[in-house]
PDB file of C-alpha atoms in Angstrom:
ATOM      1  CA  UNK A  36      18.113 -18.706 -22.930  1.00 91.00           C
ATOM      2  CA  UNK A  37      14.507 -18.238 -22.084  1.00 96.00           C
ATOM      3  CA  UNK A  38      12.439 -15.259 -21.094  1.00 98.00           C
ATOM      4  CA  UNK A  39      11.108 -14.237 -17.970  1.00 99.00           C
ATOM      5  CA  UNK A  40       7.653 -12.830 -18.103  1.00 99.00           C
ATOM      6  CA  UNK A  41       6.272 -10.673 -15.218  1.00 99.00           C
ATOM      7  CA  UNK A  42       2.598 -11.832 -15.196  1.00 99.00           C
ATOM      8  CA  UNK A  43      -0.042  -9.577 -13.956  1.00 98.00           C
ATOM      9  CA  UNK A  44      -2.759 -11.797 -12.259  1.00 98.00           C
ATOM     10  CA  UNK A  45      -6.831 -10.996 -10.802  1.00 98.00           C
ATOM     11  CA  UNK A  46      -6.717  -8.781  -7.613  1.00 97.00           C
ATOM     12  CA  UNK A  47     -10.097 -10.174  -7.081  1.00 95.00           C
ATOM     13  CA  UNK A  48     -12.340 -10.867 -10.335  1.00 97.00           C
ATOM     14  CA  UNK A  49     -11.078 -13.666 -12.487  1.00 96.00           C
ATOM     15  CA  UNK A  50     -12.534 -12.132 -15.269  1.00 97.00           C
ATOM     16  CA  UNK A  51      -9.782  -9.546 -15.179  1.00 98.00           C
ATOM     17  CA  UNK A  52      -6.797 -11.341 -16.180  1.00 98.00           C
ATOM     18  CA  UNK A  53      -5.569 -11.261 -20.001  1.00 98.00           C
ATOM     19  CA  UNK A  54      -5.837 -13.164 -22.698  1.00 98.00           C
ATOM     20  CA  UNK A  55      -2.255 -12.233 -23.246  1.00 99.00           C
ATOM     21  CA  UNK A  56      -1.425 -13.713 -19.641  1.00 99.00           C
ATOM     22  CA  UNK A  57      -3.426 -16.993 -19.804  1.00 99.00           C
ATOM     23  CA  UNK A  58      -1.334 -17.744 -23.256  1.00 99.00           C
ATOM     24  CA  UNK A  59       2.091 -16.767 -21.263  1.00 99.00           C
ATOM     25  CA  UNK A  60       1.002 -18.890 -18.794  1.00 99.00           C
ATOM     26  CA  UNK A  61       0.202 -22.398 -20.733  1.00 98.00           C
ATOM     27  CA  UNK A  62       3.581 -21.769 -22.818  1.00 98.00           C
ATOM     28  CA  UNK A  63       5.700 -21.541 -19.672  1.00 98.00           C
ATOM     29  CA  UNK A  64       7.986 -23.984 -18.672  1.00 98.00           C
ATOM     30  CA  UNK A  65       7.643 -22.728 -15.203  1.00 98.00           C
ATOM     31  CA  UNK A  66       5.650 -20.745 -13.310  1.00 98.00           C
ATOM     32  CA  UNK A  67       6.978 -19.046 -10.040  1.00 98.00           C
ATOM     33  CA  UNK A  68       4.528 -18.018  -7.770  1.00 97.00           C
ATOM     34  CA  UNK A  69       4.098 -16.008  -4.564  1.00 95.00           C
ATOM     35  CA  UNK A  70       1.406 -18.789  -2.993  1.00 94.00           C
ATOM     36  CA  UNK A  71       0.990 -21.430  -5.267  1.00 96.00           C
ATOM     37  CA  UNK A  72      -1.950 -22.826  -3.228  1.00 96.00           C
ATOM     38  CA  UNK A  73      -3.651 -19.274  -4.630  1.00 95.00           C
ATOM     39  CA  UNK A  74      -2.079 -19.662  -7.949  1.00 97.00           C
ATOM     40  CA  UNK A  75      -3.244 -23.180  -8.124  1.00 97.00           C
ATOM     41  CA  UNK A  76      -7.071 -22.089  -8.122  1.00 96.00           C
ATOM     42  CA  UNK A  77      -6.797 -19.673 -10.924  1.00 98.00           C
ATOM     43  CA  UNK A  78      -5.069 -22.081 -12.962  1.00 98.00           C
ATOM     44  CA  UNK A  79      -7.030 -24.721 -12.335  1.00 98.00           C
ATOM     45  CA  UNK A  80      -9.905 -22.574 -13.499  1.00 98.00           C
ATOM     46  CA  UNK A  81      -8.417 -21.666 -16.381  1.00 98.00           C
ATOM     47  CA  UNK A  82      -7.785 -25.568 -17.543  1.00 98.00           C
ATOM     48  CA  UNK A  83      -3.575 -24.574 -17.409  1.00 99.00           C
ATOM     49  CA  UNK A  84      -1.189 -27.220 -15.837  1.00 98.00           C
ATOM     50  CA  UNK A  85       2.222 -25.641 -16.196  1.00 98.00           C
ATOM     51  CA  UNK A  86       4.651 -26.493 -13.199  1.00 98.00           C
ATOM     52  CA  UNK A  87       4.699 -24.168 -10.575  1.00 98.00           C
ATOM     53  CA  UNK A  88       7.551 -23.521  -8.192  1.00 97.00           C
ATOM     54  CA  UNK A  89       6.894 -21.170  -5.225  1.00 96.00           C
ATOM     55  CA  UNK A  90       9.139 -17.982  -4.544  1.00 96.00           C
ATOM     56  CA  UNK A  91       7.890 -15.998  -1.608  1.00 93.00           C
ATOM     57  CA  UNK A  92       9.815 -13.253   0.927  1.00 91.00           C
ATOM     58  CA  UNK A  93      11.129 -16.772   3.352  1.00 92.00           C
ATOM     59  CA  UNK A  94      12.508 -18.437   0.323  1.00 93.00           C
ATOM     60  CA  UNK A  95      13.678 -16.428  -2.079  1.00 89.00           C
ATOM     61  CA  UNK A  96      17.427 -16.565  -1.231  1.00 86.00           C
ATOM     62  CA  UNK A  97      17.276 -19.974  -1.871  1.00 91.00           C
ATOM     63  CA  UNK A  98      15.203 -20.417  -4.157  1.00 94.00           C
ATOM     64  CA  UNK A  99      16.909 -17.544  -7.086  1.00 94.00           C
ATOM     65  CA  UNK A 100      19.792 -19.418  -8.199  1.00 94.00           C
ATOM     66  CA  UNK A 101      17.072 -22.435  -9.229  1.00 95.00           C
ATOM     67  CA  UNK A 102      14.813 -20.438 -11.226  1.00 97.00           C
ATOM     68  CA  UNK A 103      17.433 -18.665 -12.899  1.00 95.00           C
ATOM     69  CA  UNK A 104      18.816 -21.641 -13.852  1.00 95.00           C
ATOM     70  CA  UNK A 105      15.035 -23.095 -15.332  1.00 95.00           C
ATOM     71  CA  UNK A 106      15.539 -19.967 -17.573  1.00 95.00           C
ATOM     72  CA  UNK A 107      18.123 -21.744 -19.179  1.00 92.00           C
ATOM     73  CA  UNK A 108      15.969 -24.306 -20.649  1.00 90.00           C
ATOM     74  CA  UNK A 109      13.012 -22.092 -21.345  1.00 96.00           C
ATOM     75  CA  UNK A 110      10.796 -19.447 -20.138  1.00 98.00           C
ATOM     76  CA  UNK A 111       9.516 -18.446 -16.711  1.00 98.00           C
ATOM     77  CA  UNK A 112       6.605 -16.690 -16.021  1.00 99.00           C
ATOM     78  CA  UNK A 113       6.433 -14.595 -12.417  1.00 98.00           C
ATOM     79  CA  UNK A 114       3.202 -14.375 -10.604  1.00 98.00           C
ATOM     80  CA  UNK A 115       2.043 -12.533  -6.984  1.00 96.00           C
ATOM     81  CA  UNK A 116      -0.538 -12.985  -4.679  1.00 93.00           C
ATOM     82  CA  UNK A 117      -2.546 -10.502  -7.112  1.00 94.00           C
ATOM     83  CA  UNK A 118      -1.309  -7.664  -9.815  1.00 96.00           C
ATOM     84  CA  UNK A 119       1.577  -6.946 -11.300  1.00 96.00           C
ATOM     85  CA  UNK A 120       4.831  -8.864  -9.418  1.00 96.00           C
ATOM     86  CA  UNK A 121       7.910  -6.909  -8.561  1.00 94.00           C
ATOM     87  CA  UNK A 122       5.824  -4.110  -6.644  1.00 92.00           C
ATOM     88  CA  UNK A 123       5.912  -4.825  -2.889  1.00 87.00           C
ATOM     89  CA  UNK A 124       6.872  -8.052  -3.173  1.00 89.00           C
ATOM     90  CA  UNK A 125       9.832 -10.627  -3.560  1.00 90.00           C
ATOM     91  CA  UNK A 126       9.637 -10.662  -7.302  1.00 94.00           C
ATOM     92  CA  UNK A 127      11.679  -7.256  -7.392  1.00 94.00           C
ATOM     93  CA  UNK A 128      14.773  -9.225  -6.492  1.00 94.00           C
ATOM     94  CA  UNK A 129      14.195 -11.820  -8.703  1.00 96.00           C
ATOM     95  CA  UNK A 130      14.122  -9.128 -12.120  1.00 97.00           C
ATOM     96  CA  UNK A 131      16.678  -7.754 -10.470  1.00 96.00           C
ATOM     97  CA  UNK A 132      19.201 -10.898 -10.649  1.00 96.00           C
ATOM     98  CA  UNK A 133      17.557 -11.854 -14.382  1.00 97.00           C
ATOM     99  CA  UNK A 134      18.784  -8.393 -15.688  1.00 97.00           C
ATOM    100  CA  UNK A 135      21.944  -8.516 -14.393  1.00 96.00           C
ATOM    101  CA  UNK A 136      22.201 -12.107 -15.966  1.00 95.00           C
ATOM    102  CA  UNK A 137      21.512 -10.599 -19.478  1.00 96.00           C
ATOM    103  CA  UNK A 138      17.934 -12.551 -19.310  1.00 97.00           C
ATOM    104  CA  UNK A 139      14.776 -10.822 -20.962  1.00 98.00           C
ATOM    105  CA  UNK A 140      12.585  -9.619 -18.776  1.00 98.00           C
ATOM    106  CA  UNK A 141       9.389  -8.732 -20.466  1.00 99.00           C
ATOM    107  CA  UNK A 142       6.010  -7.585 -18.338  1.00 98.00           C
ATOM    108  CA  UNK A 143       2.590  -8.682 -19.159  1.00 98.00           C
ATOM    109  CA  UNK A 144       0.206  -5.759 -17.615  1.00 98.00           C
ATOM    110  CA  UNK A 145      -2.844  -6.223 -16.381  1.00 97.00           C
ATOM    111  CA  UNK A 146      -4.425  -5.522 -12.742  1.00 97.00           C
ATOM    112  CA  UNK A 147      -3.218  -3.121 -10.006  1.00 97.00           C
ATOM    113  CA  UNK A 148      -4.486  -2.128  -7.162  1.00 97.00           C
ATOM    114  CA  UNK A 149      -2.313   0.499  -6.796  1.00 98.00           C
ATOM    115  CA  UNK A 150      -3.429   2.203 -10.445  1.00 98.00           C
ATOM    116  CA  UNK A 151      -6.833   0.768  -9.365  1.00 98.00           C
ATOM    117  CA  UNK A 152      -7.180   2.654  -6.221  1.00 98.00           C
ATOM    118  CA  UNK A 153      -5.648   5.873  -7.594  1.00 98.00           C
ATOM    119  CA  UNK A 154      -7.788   6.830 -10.462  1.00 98.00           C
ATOM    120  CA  UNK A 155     -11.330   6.012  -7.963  1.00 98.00           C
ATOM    121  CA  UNK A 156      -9.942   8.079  -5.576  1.00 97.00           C
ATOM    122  CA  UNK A 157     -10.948  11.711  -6.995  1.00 97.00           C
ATOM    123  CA  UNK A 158      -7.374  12.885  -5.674  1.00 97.00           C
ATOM    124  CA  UNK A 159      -4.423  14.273  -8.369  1.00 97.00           C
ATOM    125  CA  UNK A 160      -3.153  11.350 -10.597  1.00 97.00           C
ATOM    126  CA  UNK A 161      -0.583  13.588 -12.420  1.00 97.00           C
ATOM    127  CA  UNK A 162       1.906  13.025  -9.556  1.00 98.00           C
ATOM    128  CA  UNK A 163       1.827  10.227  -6.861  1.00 98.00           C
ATOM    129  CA  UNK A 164       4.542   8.401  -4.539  1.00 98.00           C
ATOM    130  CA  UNK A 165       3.704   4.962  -3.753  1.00 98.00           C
ATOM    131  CA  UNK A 166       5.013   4.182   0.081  1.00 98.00           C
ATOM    132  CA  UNK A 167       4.447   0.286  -0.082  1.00 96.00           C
ATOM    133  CA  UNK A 168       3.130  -1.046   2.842  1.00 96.00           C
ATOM    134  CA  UNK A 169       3.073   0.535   5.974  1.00 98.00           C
ATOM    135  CA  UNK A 170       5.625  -0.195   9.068  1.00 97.00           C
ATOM    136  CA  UNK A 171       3.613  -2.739  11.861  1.00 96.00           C
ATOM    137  CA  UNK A 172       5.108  -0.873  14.654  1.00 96.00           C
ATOM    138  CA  UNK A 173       3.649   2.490  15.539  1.00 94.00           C
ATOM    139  CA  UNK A 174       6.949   4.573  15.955  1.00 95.00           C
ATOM    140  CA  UNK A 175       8.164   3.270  12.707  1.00 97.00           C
ATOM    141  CA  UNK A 176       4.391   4.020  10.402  1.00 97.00           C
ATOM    142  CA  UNK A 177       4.714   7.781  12.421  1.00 95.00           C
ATOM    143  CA  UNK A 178       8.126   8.392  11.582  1.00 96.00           C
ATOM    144  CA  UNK A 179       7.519   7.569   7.806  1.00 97.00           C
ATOM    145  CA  UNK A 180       4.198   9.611   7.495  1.00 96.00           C
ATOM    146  CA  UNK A 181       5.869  12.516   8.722  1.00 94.00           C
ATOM    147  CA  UNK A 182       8.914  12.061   6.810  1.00 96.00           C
ATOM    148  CA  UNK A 183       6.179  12.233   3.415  1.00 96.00           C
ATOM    149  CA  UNK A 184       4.198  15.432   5.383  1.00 94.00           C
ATOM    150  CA  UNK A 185       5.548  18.009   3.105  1.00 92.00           C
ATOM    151  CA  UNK A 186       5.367  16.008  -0.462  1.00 96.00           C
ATOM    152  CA  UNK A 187       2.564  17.766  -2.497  1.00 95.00           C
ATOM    153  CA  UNK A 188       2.354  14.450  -4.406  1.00 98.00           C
ATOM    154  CA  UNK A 189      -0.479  11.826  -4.071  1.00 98.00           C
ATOM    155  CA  UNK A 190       0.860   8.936  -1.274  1.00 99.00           C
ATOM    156  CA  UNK A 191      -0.673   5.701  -2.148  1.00 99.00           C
ATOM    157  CA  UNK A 192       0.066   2.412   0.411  1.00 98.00           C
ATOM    158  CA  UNK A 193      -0.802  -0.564   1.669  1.00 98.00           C
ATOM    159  CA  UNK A 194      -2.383  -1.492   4.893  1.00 98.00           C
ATOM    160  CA  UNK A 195      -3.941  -4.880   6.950  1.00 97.00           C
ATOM    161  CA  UNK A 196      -7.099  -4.626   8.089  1.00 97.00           C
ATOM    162  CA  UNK A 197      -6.186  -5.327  12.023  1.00 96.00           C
ATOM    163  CA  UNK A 198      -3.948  -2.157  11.221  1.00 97.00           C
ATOM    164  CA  UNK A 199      -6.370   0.180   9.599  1.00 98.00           C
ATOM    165  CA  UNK A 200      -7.430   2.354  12.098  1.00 96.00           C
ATOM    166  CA  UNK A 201      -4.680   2.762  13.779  1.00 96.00           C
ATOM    167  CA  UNK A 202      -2.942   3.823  10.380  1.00 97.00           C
ATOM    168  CA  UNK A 203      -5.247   6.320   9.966  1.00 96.00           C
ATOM    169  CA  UNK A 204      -5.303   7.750  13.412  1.00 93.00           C
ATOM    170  CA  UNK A 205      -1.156   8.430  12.045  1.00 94.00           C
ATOM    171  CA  UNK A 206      -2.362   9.608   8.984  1.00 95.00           C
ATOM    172  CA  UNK A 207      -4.590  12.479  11.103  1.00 91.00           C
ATOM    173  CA  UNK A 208      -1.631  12.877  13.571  1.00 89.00           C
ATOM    174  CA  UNK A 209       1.575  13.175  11.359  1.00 92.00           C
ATOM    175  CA  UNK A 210      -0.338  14.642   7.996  1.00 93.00           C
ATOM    176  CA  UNK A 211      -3.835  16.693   9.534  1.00 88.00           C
ATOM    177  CA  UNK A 212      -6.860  16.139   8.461  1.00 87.00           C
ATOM    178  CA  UNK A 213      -6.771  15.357   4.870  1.00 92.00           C
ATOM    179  CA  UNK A 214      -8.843  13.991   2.238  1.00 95.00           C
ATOM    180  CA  UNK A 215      -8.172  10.373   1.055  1.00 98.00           C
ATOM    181  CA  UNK A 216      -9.579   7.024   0.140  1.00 98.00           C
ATOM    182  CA  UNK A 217      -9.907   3.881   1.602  1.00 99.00           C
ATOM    183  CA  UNK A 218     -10.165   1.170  -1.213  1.00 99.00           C
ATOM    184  CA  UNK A 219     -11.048  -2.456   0.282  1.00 98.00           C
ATOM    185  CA  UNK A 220     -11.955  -5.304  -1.540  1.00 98.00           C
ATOM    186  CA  UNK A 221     -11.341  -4.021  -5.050  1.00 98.00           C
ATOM    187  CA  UNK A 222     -13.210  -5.677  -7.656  1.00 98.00           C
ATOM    188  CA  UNK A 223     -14.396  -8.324  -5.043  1.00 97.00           C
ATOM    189  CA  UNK A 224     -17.755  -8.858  -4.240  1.00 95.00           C
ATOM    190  CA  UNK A 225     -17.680  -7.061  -1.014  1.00 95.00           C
ATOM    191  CA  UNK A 226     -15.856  -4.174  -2.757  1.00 97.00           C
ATOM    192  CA  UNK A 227     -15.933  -0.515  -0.950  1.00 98.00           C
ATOM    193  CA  UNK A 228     -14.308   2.746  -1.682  1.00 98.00           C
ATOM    194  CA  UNK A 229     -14.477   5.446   0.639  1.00 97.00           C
ATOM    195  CA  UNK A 230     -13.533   9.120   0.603  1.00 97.00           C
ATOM    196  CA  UNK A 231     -13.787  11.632   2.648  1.00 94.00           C
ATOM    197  CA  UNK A 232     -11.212  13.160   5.417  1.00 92.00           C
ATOM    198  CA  UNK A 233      -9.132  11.017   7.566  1.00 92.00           C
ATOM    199  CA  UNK A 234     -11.507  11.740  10.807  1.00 88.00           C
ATOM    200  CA  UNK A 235     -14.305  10.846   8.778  1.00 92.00           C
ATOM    201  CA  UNK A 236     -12.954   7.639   7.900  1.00 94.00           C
ATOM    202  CA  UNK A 237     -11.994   6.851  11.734  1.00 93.00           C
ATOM    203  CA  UNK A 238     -15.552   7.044  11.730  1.00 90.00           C
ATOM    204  CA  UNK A 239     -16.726   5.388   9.379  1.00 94.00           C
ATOM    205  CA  UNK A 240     -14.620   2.291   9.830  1.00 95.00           C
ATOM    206  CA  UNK A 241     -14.475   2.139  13.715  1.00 91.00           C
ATOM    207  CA  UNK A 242     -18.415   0.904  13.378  1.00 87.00           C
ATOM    208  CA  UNK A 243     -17.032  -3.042  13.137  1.00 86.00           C
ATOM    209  CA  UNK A 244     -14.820  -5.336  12.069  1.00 91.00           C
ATOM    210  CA  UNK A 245     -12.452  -4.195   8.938  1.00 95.00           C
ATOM    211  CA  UNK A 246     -11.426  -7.317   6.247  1.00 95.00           C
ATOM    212  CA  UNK A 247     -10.082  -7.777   3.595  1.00 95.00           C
ATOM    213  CA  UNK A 248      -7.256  -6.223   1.266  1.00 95.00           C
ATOM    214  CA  UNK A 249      -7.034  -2.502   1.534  1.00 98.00           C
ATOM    215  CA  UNK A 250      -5.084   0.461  -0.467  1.00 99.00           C
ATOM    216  CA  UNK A 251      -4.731   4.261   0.942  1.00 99.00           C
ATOM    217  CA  UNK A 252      -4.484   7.195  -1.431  1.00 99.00           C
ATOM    218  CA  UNK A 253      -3.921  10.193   0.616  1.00 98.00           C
ATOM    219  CA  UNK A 254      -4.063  13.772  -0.396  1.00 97.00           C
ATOM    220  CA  UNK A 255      -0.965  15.192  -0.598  1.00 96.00           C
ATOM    221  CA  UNK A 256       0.198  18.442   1.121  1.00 91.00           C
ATOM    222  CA  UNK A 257      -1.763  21.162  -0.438  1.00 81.00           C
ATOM    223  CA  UNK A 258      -0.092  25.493   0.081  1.00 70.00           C
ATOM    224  CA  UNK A 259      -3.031  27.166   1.814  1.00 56.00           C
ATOM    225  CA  UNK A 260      -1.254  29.407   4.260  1.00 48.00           C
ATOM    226  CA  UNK A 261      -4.528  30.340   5.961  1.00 39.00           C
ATOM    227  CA  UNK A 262      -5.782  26.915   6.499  1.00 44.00           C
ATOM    228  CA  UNK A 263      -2.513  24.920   7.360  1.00 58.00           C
ATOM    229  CA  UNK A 264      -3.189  21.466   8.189  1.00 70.00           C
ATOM    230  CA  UNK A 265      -2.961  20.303  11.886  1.00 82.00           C
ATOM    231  CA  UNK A 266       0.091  17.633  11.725  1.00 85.00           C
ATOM    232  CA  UNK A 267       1.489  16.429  14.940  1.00 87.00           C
ATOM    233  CA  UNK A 268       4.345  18.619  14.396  1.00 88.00           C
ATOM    234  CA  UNK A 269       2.350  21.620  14.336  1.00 89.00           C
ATOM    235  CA  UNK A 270       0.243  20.756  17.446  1.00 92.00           C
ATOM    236  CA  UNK A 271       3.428  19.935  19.188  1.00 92.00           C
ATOM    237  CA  UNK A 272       4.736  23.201  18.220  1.00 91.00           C
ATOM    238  CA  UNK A 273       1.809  24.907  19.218  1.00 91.00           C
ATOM    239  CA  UNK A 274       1.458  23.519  22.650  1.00 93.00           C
ATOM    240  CA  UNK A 275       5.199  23.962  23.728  1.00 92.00           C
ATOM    241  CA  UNK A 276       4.209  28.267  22.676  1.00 89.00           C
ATOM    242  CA  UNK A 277       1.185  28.123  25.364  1.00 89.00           C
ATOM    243  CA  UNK A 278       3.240  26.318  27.814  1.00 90.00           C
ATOM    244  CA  UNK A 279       6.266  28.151  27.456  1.00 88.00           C
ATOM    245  CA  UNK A 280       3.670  31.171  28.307  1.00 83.00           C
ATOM    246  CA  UNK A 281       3.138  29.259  31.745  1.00 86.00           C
ATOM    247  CA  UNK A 282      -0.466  27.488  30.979  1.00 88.00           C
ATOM    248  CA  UNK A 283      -0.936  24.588  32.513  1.00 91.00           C
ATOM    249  CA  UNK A 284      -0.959  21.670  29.894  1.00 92.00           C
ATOM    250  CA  UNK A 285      -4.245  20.242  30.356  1.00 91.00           C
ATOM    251  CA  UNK A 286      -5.562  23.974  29.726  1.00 88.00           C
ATOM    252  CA  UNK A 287      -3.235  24.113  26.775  1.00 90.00           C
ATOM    253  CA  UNK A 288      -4.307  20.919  25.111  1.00 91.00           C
ATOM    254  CA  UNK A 289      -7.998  21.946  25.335  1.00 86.00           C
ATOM    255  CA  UNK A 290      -7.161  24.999  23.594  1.00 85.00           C
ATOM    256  CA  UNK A 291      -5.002  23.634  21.037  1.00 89.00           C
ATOM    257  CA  UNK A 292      -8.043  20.807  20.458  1.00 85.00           C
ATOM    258  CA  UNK A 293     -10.451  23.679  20.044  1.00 77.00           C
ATOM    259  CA  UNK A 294      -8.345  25.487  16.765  1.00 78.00           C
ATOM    260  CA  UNK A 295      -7.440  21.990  15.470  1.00 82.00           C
ATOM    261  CA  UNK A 296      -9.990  19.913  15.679  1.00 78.00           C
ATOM    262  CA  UNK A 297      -8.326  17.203  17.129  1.00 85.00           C
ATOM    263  CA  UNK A 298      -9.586  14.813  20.165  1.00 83.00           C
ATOM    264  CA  UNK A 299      -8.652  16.515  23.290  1.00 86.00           C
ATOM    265  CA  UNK A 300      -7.221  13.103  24.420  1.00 88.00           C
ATOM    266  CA  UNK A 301      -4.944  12.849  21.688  1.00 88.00           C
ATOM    267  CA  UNK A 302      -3.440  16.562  22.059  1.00 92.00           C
ATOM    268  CA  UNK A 303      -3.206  16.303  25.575  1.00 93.00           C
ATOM    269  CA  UNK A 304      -1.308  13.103  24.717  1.00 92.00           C
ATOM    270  CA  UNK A 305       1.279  15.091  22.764  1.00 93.00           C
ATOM    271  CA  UNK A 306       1.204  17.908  25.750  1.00 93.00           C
ATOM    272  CA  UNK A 307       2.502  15.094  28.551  1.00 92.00           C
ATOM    273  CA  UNK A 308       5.656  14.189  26.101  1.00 89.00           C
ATOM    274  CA  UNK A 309       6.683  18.172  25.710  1.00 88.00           C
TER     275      UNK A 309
END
């Protein structure tokens, strides 16, 4: 019975990856990988030419009961797009199955964005929830943001760069204004790490086009009783007070926009719904 190594790969710099790794990978029988056309450039840089099978979300079903069965004959080693497999992607289901097989399952650490992201950030690392990538549809990212509003814990997650800004226009809605950090590009060339407050990274990033790979670390919800953060629900709650008082909403969003901060647009938004 062979082993199944989880292989942490370059998130951007090749320069990154492990000793450790590179030998796990030339000793392999098999290497499953995420995209092997991506996998195929770092080995081939690295002089390695072990087999490589591809395992991604649209084929793993199929493709389990295979590799499994390589491990019979000798060891596998498990690699992602970039970092440490099993987080976010496929390979969770995969070290899932090998454990329950009685196969070793042994990790070879190495890069993270996730880890990465978190200690540039200059928000608490003693206590963090990672939320994996966020939903595509609107309703769905919303309804998950607000269901995290209350933890005081760090929220770290993943986002596409088409999706940014309207992620963080969420992130203003359903958690206020908070601090955070908007990692892109880490340890790539065209590398950037912002901080500041969620409105100031609307800002910043509605100037032009947004690429590449991008993290979120998010301030968590912080007890200041006199300076409680404007979340959706409290400028929902808010507005239904000054119309239940007979103001017209339009009056009542302006207002509420005023104490909050928000864009008028957006709070009169919420005042139509109520």
């Amino acid at each position: 019975m062979g082993t199944l190594y989880i292989v942490a790969t370059p998130i951007g710099n090749l320069e990154d990856i492990s000793a450790r790794a590179l030998r796990v990978l030339r000793e392999a029988s098999l290497i499953a990988a995420e995209d092997t056309r991506r996998t195929a450039k770092l080995l081939s840089h690295f002089g390695i030419a072990t087999p490589t099978t591809s395992y991604f979300e649209h084929n793993k079903l199929t493709k389990l009961d295979s590799i499994l069965d390589r491990l019979q004959a000798g060891d596998v080693a498990l690699v992602s797009d970039g970092g440490l497999p099993g987080v976010s992607d496929p390979g969770y289901e995969l070290i899932r199955e090998a454990i329950a097989r009685g196969v070793a399952v042994v990790p070879i650490p190495g890069p993270s964005a996730i880890l990465s992201a978190l200690v540039v950030s200059g928000l608490p690392t003693d206590s963090f929830a990672f939320l994996g990538f966020l939903p595509r549809k609107a309703n769905d990212r919303a309804a998950v943001l607000a269901a995290n509003a209350s933890d005081s814990r760090t929220l770290i997650c993943l986002e596409a760069p088409h999706r940014l800004l309207d992620s963080l226009a969420d992130i203003r809605r359903e958690l206020g204004d908070r601090r955070m950090a908007v990692c892109r590009e880490l340890t790539k060339m065209h590398e950037e790490i912002f901080r500041g407050t969620a409105a100031e990274a609307i800002a910043h990033f509605n100037r032009g086009e947004v690429r590449g790979e991008i993290t979120l670390v998010i301030e968590g919800r912080r007890d200041e009783p006199i300076a409680e953060a404007w979340n959706n629900a409290r400028i929902r709650a808010a507005l239904a007070d000054l119309i239940a008082l007979g103001i017209e909403r339009k009056e009542a969003a302006k207002q509420i926009a005023a104490q909050s901060g928000w864009d008028r647009r957006e709070v009169y938004k919420i005042a139509i719904d109520i």
